[in-house]
JSON list of C-alpha atoms in Angstrom, two decimals:
[
{"chain": "A", "resi": 304, "resn": "MET", "atom": "CA", "xyz": [22.41, -62.64, 48.78]},
{"chain": "A", "resi": 305, "resn": "SER", "atom": "CA", "xyz": [24.32, -59.45, 49.21]},
{"chain": "A", "resi": 306, "resn": "GLY", "atom": "CA", "xyz": [27.77, -59.57, 47.74]},
{"chain": "A", "resi": 307, "resn": "PHE", "atom": "CA", "xyz": [27.81, -63.27, 46.86]},
{"chain": "A", "resi": 308, "resn": "ASP", "atom": "CA", "xyz": [27.67, -64.16, 43.17]},
{"chain": "A", "resi": 309, "resn": "VAL", "atom": "CA", "xyz": [25.72, -67.42, 43.19]},
{"chain": "A", "resi": 310, "resn": "GLY", "atom": "CA", "xyz": [25.63, -67.67, 39.39]},
{"chain": "A", "resi": 311, "resn": "ALA", "atom": "CA", "xyz": [29.37, -67.24, 38.87]},
{"chain": "A", "resi": 312, "resn": "ARG", "atom": "CA", "xyz": [30.19, -69.66, 41.70]},
{"chain": "A", "resi": 313, "resn": "LEU", "atom": "CA", "xyz": [27.84, -72.33, 40.32]},
{"chain": "A", "resi": 314, "resn": "LYS", "atom": "CA", "xyz": [29.35, -71.95, 36.85]},
{"chain": "A", "resi": 315, "resn": "GLN", "atom": "CA", "xyz": [32.89, -72.12, 38.26]},
{"chain": "A", "resi": 316, "resn": "LEU", "atom": "CA", "xyz": [32.17, -75.35, 40.16]},
{"chain": "A", "resi": 317, "resn": "ARG", "atom": "CA", "xyz": [30.33, -76.87, 37.19]},
{"chain": "A", "resi": 318, "resn": "MET", "atom": "CA", "xyz": [33.24, -76.08, 34.81]},
{"chain": "A", "resi": 319, "resn": "LEU", "atom": "CA", "xyz": [35.78, -77.44, 37.34]},
{"chain": "A", "resi": 320, "resn": "ARG", "atom": "CA", "xyz": [33.88, -80.72, 37.22]},
{"chain": "A", "resi": 321, "resn": "ASP", "atom": "CA", "xyz": [33.66, -80.60, 33.43]},
{"chain": "A", "resi": 322, "resn": "LEU", "atom": "CA", "xyz": [29.87, -80.77, 33.46]},
{"chain": "A", "resi": 323, "resn": "SER", "atom": "CA", "xyz": [27.66, -79.17, 30.83]},
{"chain": "A", "resi": 324, "resn": "GLN", "atom": "CA", "xyz": [24.56, -77.29, 31.96]},
{"chain": "A", "resi": 325, "resn": "ARG", "atom": "CA", "xyz": [22.55, -80.11, 30.38]},
{"chain": "A", "resi": 326, "resn": "GLU", "atom": "CA", "xyz": [24.44, -82.85, 32.23]},
{"chain": "A", "resi": 327, "resn": "LEU", "atom": "CA", "xyz": [24.20, -81.08, 35.58]},
{"chain": "A", "resi": 328, "resn": "ALA", "atom": "CA", "xyz": [20.49, -80.43, 35.06]},
{"chain": "A", "resi": 329, "resn": "LYS", "atom": "CA", "xyz": [19.94, -84.11, 34.24]},
{"chain": "A", "resi": 330, "resn": "ARG", "atom": "CA", "xyz": [21.78, -85.26, 37.37]},
{"chain": "A", "resi": 331, "resn": "ALA", "atom": "CA", "xyz": [19.94, -82.77, 39.58]},
{"chain": "A", "resi": 332, "resn": "GLY", "atom": "CA", "xyz": [16.52, -83.49, 38.10]},
{"chain": "A", "resi": 333, "resn": "VAL", "atom": "CA", "xyz": [15.93, -79.86, 37.07]},
{"chain": "A", "resi": 334, "resn": "THR", "atom": "CA", "xyz": [15.47, -78.25, 33.63]},
{"chain": "A", "resi": 335, "resn": "ASN", "atom": "CA", "xyz": [18.45, -76.96, 31.62]},
{"chain": "A", "resi": 336, "resn": "SER", "atom": "CA", "xyz": [16.96, -73.49, 31.74]},
{"chain": "A", "resi": 337, "resn": "THR", "atom": "CA", "xyz": [17.02, -73.60, 35.56]},
{"chain": "A", "resi": 338, "resn": "ILE", "atom": "CA", "xyz": [20.82, -74.00, 35.57]},
{"chain": "A", "resi": 339, "resn": "SER", "atom": "CA", "xyz": [21.21, -71.36, 32.88]},
{"chain": "A", "resi": 340, "resn": "LEU", "atom": "CA", "xyz": [19.00, -68.81, 34.68]},
{"chain": "A", "resi": 341, "resn": "ILE", "atom": "CA", "xyz": [20.77, -69.37, 38.00]},
{"chain": "A", "resi": 342, "resn": "GLU", "atom": "CA", "xyz": [24.19, -68.94, 36.38]},
{"chain": "A", "resi": 343, "resn": "GLN", "atom": "CA", "xyz": [23.01, -65.68, 34.80]},
{"chain": "A", "resi": 344, "resn": "ASN", "atom": "CA", "xyz": [21.64, -64.63, 38.20]},
{"chain": "A", "resi": 345, "resn": "SER", "atom": "CA", "xyz": [18.24, -64.20, 36.52]},
{"chain": "A", "resi": 346, "resn": "VAL", "atom": "CA", "xyz": [16.62, -66.27, 39.26]},
{"chain": "A", "resi": 347, "resn": "SER", "atom": "CA", "xyz": [17.58, -66.83, 42.85]},
{"chain": "A", "resi": 348, "resn": "PRO", "atom": "CA", "xyz": [17.26, -70.55, 43.63]},
{"chain": "A", "resi": 349, "resn": "SER", "atom": "CA", "xyz": [15.37, -71.74, 46.69]},
{"chain": "A", "resi": 350, "resn": "VAL", "atom": "CA", "xyz": [17.45, -73.55, 49.27]},
{"chain": "A", "resi": 351, "resn": "SER", "atom": "CA", "xyz": [15.96, -76.91, 48.31]},
{"chain": "A", "resi": 352, "resn": "SER", "atom": "CA", "xyz": [16.62, -76.46, 44.57]},
{"chain": "A", "resi": 353, "resn": "LEU", "atom": "CA", "xyz": [20.17, -75.17, 45.12]},
{"chain": "A", "resi": 354, "resn": "LYS", "atom": "CA", "xyz": [20.78, -78.13, 47.42]},
{"chain": "A", "resi": 355, "resn": "LYS", "atom": "CA", "xyz": [19.54, -80.57, 44.73]},
{"chain": "A", "resi": 356, "resn": "ILE", "atom": "CA", "xyz": [21.94, -79.02, 42.21]},
{"chain": "A", "resi": 357, "resn": "LEU", "atom": "CA", "xyz": [24.90, -79.05, 44.61]},
{"chain": "A", "resi": 358, "resn": "ASP", "atom": "CA", "xyz": [24.16, -82.65, 45.63]},
{"chain": "A", "resi": 359, "resn": "ALA", "atom": "CA", "xyz": [24.40, -83.60, 41.94]},
{"chain": "A", "resi": 360, "resn": "MET", "atom": "CA", "xyz": [28.01, -82.40, 41.66]},
{"chain": "A", "resi": 361, "resn": "PRO", "atom": "CA", "xyz": [28.47, -83.15, 44.68]},
{"chain": "A", "resi": 362, "resn": "VAL", "atom": "CA", "xyz": [29.48, -79.97, 46.50]},
{"chain": "A", "resi": 363, "resn": "SER", "atom": "CA", "xyz": [28.60, -79.14, 50.08]},
{"chain": "A", "resi": 364, "resn": "ILE", "atom": "CA", "xyz": [26.79, -75.91, 50.90]},
{"chain": "A", "resi": 365, "resn": "SER", "atom": "CA", "xyz": [29.74, -74.57, 52.87]},
{"chain": "A", "resi": 366, "resn": "GLU", "atom": "CA", "xyz": [32.17, -75.40, 50.08]},
{"chain": "A", "resi": 367, "resn": "PHE", "atom": "CA", "xyz": [29.86, -73.50, 47.72]},
{"chain": "A", "resi": 368, "resn": "PHE", "atom": "CA", "xyz": [29.69, -70.35, 49.84]},
{"chain": "A", "resi": 369, "resn": "VAL", "atom": "CA", "xyz": [32.99, -70.46, 51.67]},
{"chain": "A", "resi": 370, "resn": "GLY", "atom": "CA", "xyz": [35.43, -72.30, 49.45]},
{"chain": "A", "resi": 371, "resn": "GLU", "atom": "CA", "xyz": [37.59, -75.09, 50.74]},
{"chain": "A", "resi": 372, "resn": "GLU", "atom": "CA", "xyz": [40.19, -73.14, 52.69]},
{"chain": "A", "resi": 373, "resn": "THR", "atom": "CA", "xyz": [40.36, -73.47, 56.45]},
{"chain": "A", "resi": 374, "resn": "SER", "atom": "CA", "xyz": [41.62, -70.96, 58.98]},
{"chain": "A", "resi": 375, "resn": "PRO", "atom": "CA", "xyz": [45.18, -71.48, 60.11]},
{"chain": "A", "resi": 376, "resn": "GLN", "atom": "CA", "xyz": [44.05, -71.29, 63.72]},
{"chain": "A", "resi": 377, "resn": "GLU", "atom": "CA", "xyz": [40.85, -72.32, 65.38]},
{"chain": "A", "resi": 378, "resn": "LYS", "atom": "CA", "xyz": [38.85, -69.25, 66.27]},
{"chain": "A", "resi": 379, "resn": "VAL", "atom": "CA", "xyz": [36.74, -69.25, 69.42]},
{"chain": "A", "resi": 380, "resn": "PHE", "atom": "CA", "xyz": [34.69, -66.05, 69.13]},
{"chain": "A", "resi": 381, "resn": "TYR", "atom": "CA", "xyz": [32.67, -64.93, 66.12]},
{"chain": "A", "resi": 382, "resn": "ARG", "atom": "CA", "xyz": [31.14, -61.48, 65.67]},
{"chain": "A", "resi": 383, "resn": "ALA", "atom": "CA", "xyz": [27.78, -61.25, 63.92]},
{"chain": "A", "resi": 384, "resn": "ALA", "atom": "CA", "xyz": [29.42, -59.99, 60.73]},
{"chain": "A", "resi": 385, "resn": "GLU", "atom": "CA", "xyz": [31.74, -63.02, 60.63]},
{"chain": "A", "resi": 386, "resn": "LEU", "atom": "CA", "xyz": [28.99, -65.63, 60.33]},
{"chain": "A", "resi": 387, "resn": "THR", "atom": "CA", "xyz": [28.79, -67.18, 56.86]},
{"chain": "A", "resi": 388, "resn": "GLU", "atom": "CA", "xyz": [25.52, -66.59, 55.00]},
{"chain": "A", "resi": 389, "resn": "ILE", "atom": "CA", "xyz": [24.30, -69.82, 53.38]},
{"chain": "A", "resi": 390, "resn": "GLY", "atom": "CA", "xyz": [20.65, -68.88, 52.83]},
{"chain": "A", "resi": 391, "resn": "ASP", "atom": "CA", "xyz": [18.91, -68.29, 49.52]},
{"chain": "A", "resi": 392, "resn": "GLY", "atom": "CA", "xyz": [18.66, -64.50, 49.48]},
{"chain": "A", "resi": 393, "resn": "ASN", "atom": "CA", "xyz": [15.20, -64.54, 51.07]},
{"chain": "A", "resi": 394, "resn": "LEU", "atom": "CA", "xyz": [15.53, -66.68, 54.16]},
{"chain": "A", "resi": 395, "resn": "SER", "atom": "CA", "xyz": [18.87, -66.25, 55.87]},
{"chain": "A", "resi": 396, "resn": "TRP", "atom": "CA", "xyz": [20.95, -68.96, 57.53]},
{"chain": "A", "resi": 397, "resn": "ARG", "atom": "CA", "xyz": [24.16, -67.77, 59.11]},
{"chain": "A", "resi": 398, "resn": "LEU", "atom": "CA", "xyz": [26.57, -70.57, 59.93]},
{"chain": "A", "resi": 399, "resn": "VAL", "atom": "CA", "xyz": [28.90, -70.35, 62.93]},
{"chain": "A", "resi": 400, "resn": "ALA", "atom": "CA", "xyz": [32.55, -71.33, 62.34]},
{"chain": "A", "resi": 401, "resn": "ALA", "atom": "CA", "xyz": [32.06, -72.35, 58.70]},
{"chain": "A", "resi": 402, "resn": "ARG", "atom": "CA", "xyz": [35.82, -72.65, 58.19]},
{"chain": "A", "resi": 403, "resn": "HIS", "atom": "CA", "xyz": [36.57, -74.49, 61.42]},
{"chain": "A", "resi": 404, "resn": "PRO", "atom": "CA", "xyz": [38.70, -77.45, 60.28]},
{"chain": "A", "resi": 405, "resn": "SER", "atom": "CA", "xyz": [37.32, -80.08, 62.66]},
{"chain": "A", "resi": 406, "resn": "ARG", "atom": "CA", "xyz": [33.78, -78.84, 63.22]},
{"chain": "A", "resi": 407, "resn": "GLY", "atom": "CA", "xyz": [31.60, -81.62, 64.63]},
{"chain": "A", "resi": 408, "resn": "MET", "atom": "CA", "xyz": [28.24, -79.84, 64.31]},
{"chain": "A", "resi": 409, "resn": "SER", "atom": "CA", "xyz": [26.57, -76.95, 62.53]},
{"chain": "A", "resi": 410, "resn": "ILE", "atom": "CA", "xyz": [25.11, -74.10, 64.56]},
{"chain": "A", "resi": 411, "resn": "ILE", "atom": "CA", "xyz": [22.95, -71.79, 62.50]},
{"chain": "A", "resi": 412, "resn": "HIS", "atom": "CA", "xyz": [21.26, -68.45, 63.18]},
{"chain": "A", "resi": 413, "resn": "GLU", "atom": "CA", "xyz": [18.17, -68.74, 60.99]},
{"chain": "A", "resi": 414, "resn": "HIS", "atom": "CA", "xyz": [16.03, -65.81, 59.89]},
{"chain": "A", "resi": 415, "resn": "TYR", "atom": "CA", "xyz": [12.77, -66.32, 58.01]},
{"chain": "A", "resi": 416, "resn": "PRO", "atom": "CA", "xyz": [10.93, -63.23, 56.71]},
{"chain": "A", "resi": 417, "resn": "PRO", "atom": "CA", "xyz": [7.14, -63.55, 56.38]},
{"chain": "A", "resi": 418, "resn": "GLY", "atom": "CA", "xyz": [6.25, -66.24, 53.84]},
{"chain": "A", "resi": 419, "resn": "ALA", "atom": "CA", "xyz": [9.78, -67.65, 53.66]},
{"chain": "A", "resi": 420, "resn": "ASP", "atom": "CA", "xyz": [9.83, -71.37, 52.99]},
{"chain": "A", "resi": 421, "resn": "THR", "atom": "CA", "xyz": [12.53, -74.01, 52.53]},
{"chain": "A", "resi": 422, "resn": "GLY", "atom": "CA", "xyz": [10.55, -75.18, 49.50]},
{"chain": "A", "resi": 423, "resn": "GLU", "atom": "CA", "xyz": [7.94, -77.74, 48.54]},
{"chain": "A", "resi": 424, "resn": "ASP", "atom": "CA", "xyz": [10.63, -80.37, 48.06]},
{"chain": "A", "resi": 425, "resn": "MET", "atom": "CA", "xyz": [10.90, -81.83, 51.54]},
{"chain": "A", "resi": 426, "resn": "LEU", "atom": "CA", "xyz": [14.42, -81.93, 52.93]},
{"chain": "A", "resi": 427, "resn": "GLU", "atom": "CA", "xyz": [15.97, -85.24, 53.93]},
{"chain": "A", "resi": 428, "resn": "HIS", "atom": "CA", "xyz": [19.57, -85.87, 54.98]},
{"chain": "A", "resi": 429, "resn": "GLU", "atom": "CA", "xyz": [21.63, -87.85, 57.44]},
{"chain": "A", "resi": 430, "resn": "GLY", "atom": "CA", "xyz": [21.85, -86.79, 61.05]},
{"chain": "A", "resi": 431, "resn": "GLU", "atom": "CA", "xyz": [19.81, -85.06, 63.71]},
{"chain": "A", "resi": 432, "resn": "GLU", "atom": "CA", "xyz": [18.77, -81.45, 64.17]},
{"chain": "A", "resi": 433, "resn": "GLY", "atom": "CA", "xyz": [17.22, -79.32, 66.82]},
{"chain": "A", "resi": 434, "resn": "GLY", "atom": "CA", "xyz": [16.52, -75.69, 67.51]},
{"chain": "A", "resi": 435, "resn": "VAL", "atom": "CA", "xyz": [14.80, -73.08, 69.62]},
{"chain": "A", "resi": 436, "resn": "VAL", "atom": "CA", "xyz": [12.52, -70.38, 68.22]},
{"chain": "A", "resi": 437, "resn": "VAL", "atom": "CA", "xyz": [13.88, -67.04, 69.44]},
{"chain": "A", "resi": 438, "resn": "SER", "atom": "CA", "xyz": [11.12, -64.86, 68.00]},
{"chain": "A", "resi": 439, "resn": "GLY", "atom": "CA", "xyz": [8.15, -65.09, 65.65]},
{"chain": "A", "resi": 440, "resn": "THR", "atom": "CA", "xyz": [6.39, -68.23, 64.43]},
{"chain": "A", "resi": 441, "resn": "ILE", "atom": "CA", "xyz": [7.60, -71.15, 62.33]},
{"chain": "A", "resi": 442, "resn": "GLU", "atom": "CA", "xyz": [5.45, -73.85, 60.78]},
{"chain": "A", "resi": 443, "resn": "LEU", "atom": "CA", "xyz": [7.48, -77.04, 60.90]},
{"chain": "A", "resi": 444, "resn": "THR", "atom": "CA", "xyz": [6.45, -80.20, 59.06]},
{"chain": "A", "resi": 445, "resn": "VAL", "atom": "CA", "xyz": [8.27, -83.42, 59.96]},
{"chain": "A", "resi": 446, "resn": "ASN", "atom": "CA", "xyz": [7.22, -86.71, 58.43]},
{"chain": "A", "resi": 447, "resn": "GLY", "atom": "CA", "xyz": [3.71, -85.45, 57.68]},
{"chain": "A", "resi": 448, "resn": "ASP", "atom": "CA", "xyz": [3.12, -83.87, 61.11]},
{"chain": "A", "resi": 449, "resn": "THR", "atom": "CA", "xyz": [2.78, -80.07, 61.03]},
{"chain": "A", "resi": 450, "resn": "GLN", "atom": "CA", "xyz": [3.00, -77.79, 64.07]},
{"chain": "A", "resi": 451, "resn": "CYS", "atom": "CA", "xyz": [3.34, -74.05, 64.56]},
{"chain": "A", "resi": 452, "resn": "LEU", "atom": "CA", "xyz": [6.08, -73.16, 67.02]},
{"chain": "A", "resi": 453, "resn": "HIS", "atom": "CA", "xyz": [6.41, -69.80, 68.76]},
{"chain": "A", "resi": 454, "resn": "ALA", "atom": "CA", "xyz": [9.14, -67.99, 70.72]},
{"chain": "A", "resi": 455, "resn": "GLY", "atom": "CA", "xyz": [10.57, -70.34, 73.34]},
{"chain": "A", "resi": 456, "resn": "ASP", "atom": "CA", "xyz": [9.25, -73.48, 71.63]},
{"chain": "A", "resi": 457, "resn": "ALA", "atom": "CA", "xyz": [11.77, -76.01, 70.34]},
{"chain": "A", "resi": 458, "resn": "TYR", "atom": "CA", "xyz": [12.15, -79.06, 68.11]},
{"chain": "A", "resi": 459, "resn": "TYR", "atom": "CA", "xyz": [14.47, -82.04, 67.71]},
{"chain": "A", "resi": 460, "resn": "PHE", "atom": "CA", "xyz": [14.19, -84.77, 65.09]},
{"chain": "A", "resi": 461, "resn": "ASP", "atom": "CA", "xyz": [15.96, -87.30, 62.89]},
{"chain": "A", "resi": 462, "resn": "SER", "atom": "CA", "xyz": [16.91, -85.40, 59.73]},
{"chain": "A", "resi": 463, "resn": "ARG", "atom": "CA", "xyz": [16.25, -88.43, 57.54]},
{"chain": "A", "resi": 464, "resn": "LEU", "atom": "CA", "xyz": [12.53, -87.75, 58.05]},
{"chain": "A", "resi": 465, "resn": "PRO", "atom": "CA", "xyz": [11.18, -85.45, 55.33]},
{"chain": "A", "resi": 466, "resn": "HIS", "atom": "CA", "xyz": [10.93, -81.92, 56.72]},
{"chain": "A", "resi": 467, "resn": "ARG", "atom": "CA", "xyz": [10.10, -78.35, 55.77]},
{"chain": "A", "resi": 468, "resn": "PHE", "atom": "CA", "xyz": [10.20, -74.97, 57.49]},
{"chain": "A", "resi": 469, "resn": "ARG", "atom": "CA", "xyz": [7.81, -72.11, 56.62]},
{"chain": "A", "resi": 470, "resn": "ASN", "atom": "CA", "xyz": [7.02, -68.77, 58.23]},
{"chain": "A", "resi": 471, "resn": "PRO", "atom": "CA", "xyz": [3.22, -68.34, 58.09]},
{"chain": "A", "resi": 472, "resn": "GLY", "atom": "CA", "xyz": [3.22, -65.18, 60.22]},
{"chain": "A", "resi": 473, "resn": "ALA", "atom": "CA", "xyz": [3.26, -61.48, 59.44]},
{"chain": "A", "resi": 474, "resn": "GLY", "atom": "CA", "xyz": [6.54, -60.90, 61.29]},
{"chain": "A", "resi": 475, "resn": "ASP", "atom": "CA", "xyz": [10.05, -62.28, 61.03]},
{"chain": "A", "resi": 476, "resn": "CYS", "atom": "CA", "xyz": [10.94, -65.60, 62.65]},
{"chain": "A", "resi": 477, "resn": "VAL", "atom": "CA", "xyz": [14.35, -66.21, 64.19]},
{"chain": "A", "resi": 478, "resn": "ILE", "atom": "CA", "xyz": [15.65, -69.65, 65.19]},
{"chain": "A", "resi": 479, "resn": "VAL", "atom": "CA", "xyz": [18.96, -70.83, 66.55]},
{"chain": "A", "resi": 480, "resn": "SER", "atom": "CA", "xyz": [19.52, -74.41, 65.42]},
{"chain": "A", "resi": 481, "resn": "ALA", "atom": "CA", "xyz": [22.14, -77.12, 65.56]},
{"chain": "A", "resi": 482, "resn": "ASN", "atom": "CA", "xyz": [22.63, -80.20, 63.47]},
{"chain": "A", "resi": 483, "resn": "THR", "atom": "CA", "xyz": [25.02, -83.09, 63.39]},
{"chain": "A", "resi": 484, "resn": "PRO", "atom": "CA", "xyz": [26.90, -84.41, 61.50]},
{"chain": "A", "resi": 485, "resn": "PRO", "atom": "CA", "xyz": [27.99, -80.93, 60.38]},
{"chain": "A", "resi": 486, "resn": "GLY", "atom": "CA", "xyz": [26.31, -81.28, 57.05]},
{"chain": "A", "resi": 487, "resn": "PHE", "atom": "CA", "xyz": [27.40, -78.00, 55.62]},
{"chain": "A", "resi": 488, "resn": "SER", "atom": "CA", "xyz": [30.99, -79.16, 55.45]},
{"chain": "A", "resi": 489, "resn": "GLU", "atom": "CA", "xyz": [30.52, -82.70, 54.18]},
{"chain": "A", "resi": 490, "resn": "GLY", "atom": "CA", "xyz": [30.51, -83.57, 50.49]},
{"chain": "A", "resi": 491, "resn": "GLY", "atom": "CA", "xyz": [28.13, -86.05, 48.97]},
{"chain": "A", "resi": 492, "resn": "ALA", "atom": "CA", "xyz": [24.45, -86.28, 48.35]},
{"chain": "A", "resi": 493, "resn": "SER", "atom": "CA", "xyz": [23.30, -87.67, 51.65]},
{"chain": "A", "resi": 494, "resn": "THR", "atom": "CA", "xyz": [25.55, -86.30, 54.35]},
{"chain": "A", "resi": 495, "resn": "HIS", "atom": "CA", "xyz": [25.11, -82.58, 54.34]},
{"chain": "A", "resi": 496, "resn": "HIS", "atom": "CA", "xyz": [22.52, -80.30, 55.73]},
{"chain": "A", "resi": 497, "resn": "ARG", "atom": "CA", "xyz": [19.78, -79.18, 55.37]},
{"chain": "A", "resi": 498, "resn": "HIS", "atom": "CA", "xyz": [16.79, -77.30, 54.38]}
]
């Protein structure tokens, strides 16, 4: 995660909420050492484990990476460099209009290097999501059904169904996806996105 200090940000949010590492670990269902190692930046958490920890506070993914400020005016155009990285340092998810004050959906440019995986903990959250594979191959599991999708293939499903994304191929996989409600800006354990 170039330039973003995950450990310091997690510690800052934990201290703001007056939670000990032990208490946060207990709420999130992870070991104390997991929180400690992440805060020291000794390990880079997977998306699913970071999401579990943030849900326990609760803090939304966009609040974690972006902070709570909103732009004074609503932008229309976003250059590639302006998208907000919310991935885990291996797989990359770049969120469009992260700071948009009244965003009604999340649009994400997803990039999975070979072997990248949203994690063995299946993702489940409110809403719906869909996407189109731009290049490469993604193995998508939804509610126990697994399919490999290739460039031009697409998916759409109820996000409450347990799901997981994995790149089984030798090349990168790129997906453009959308989900609603715009989970990355909602607080709370059940309303924000995703993977």
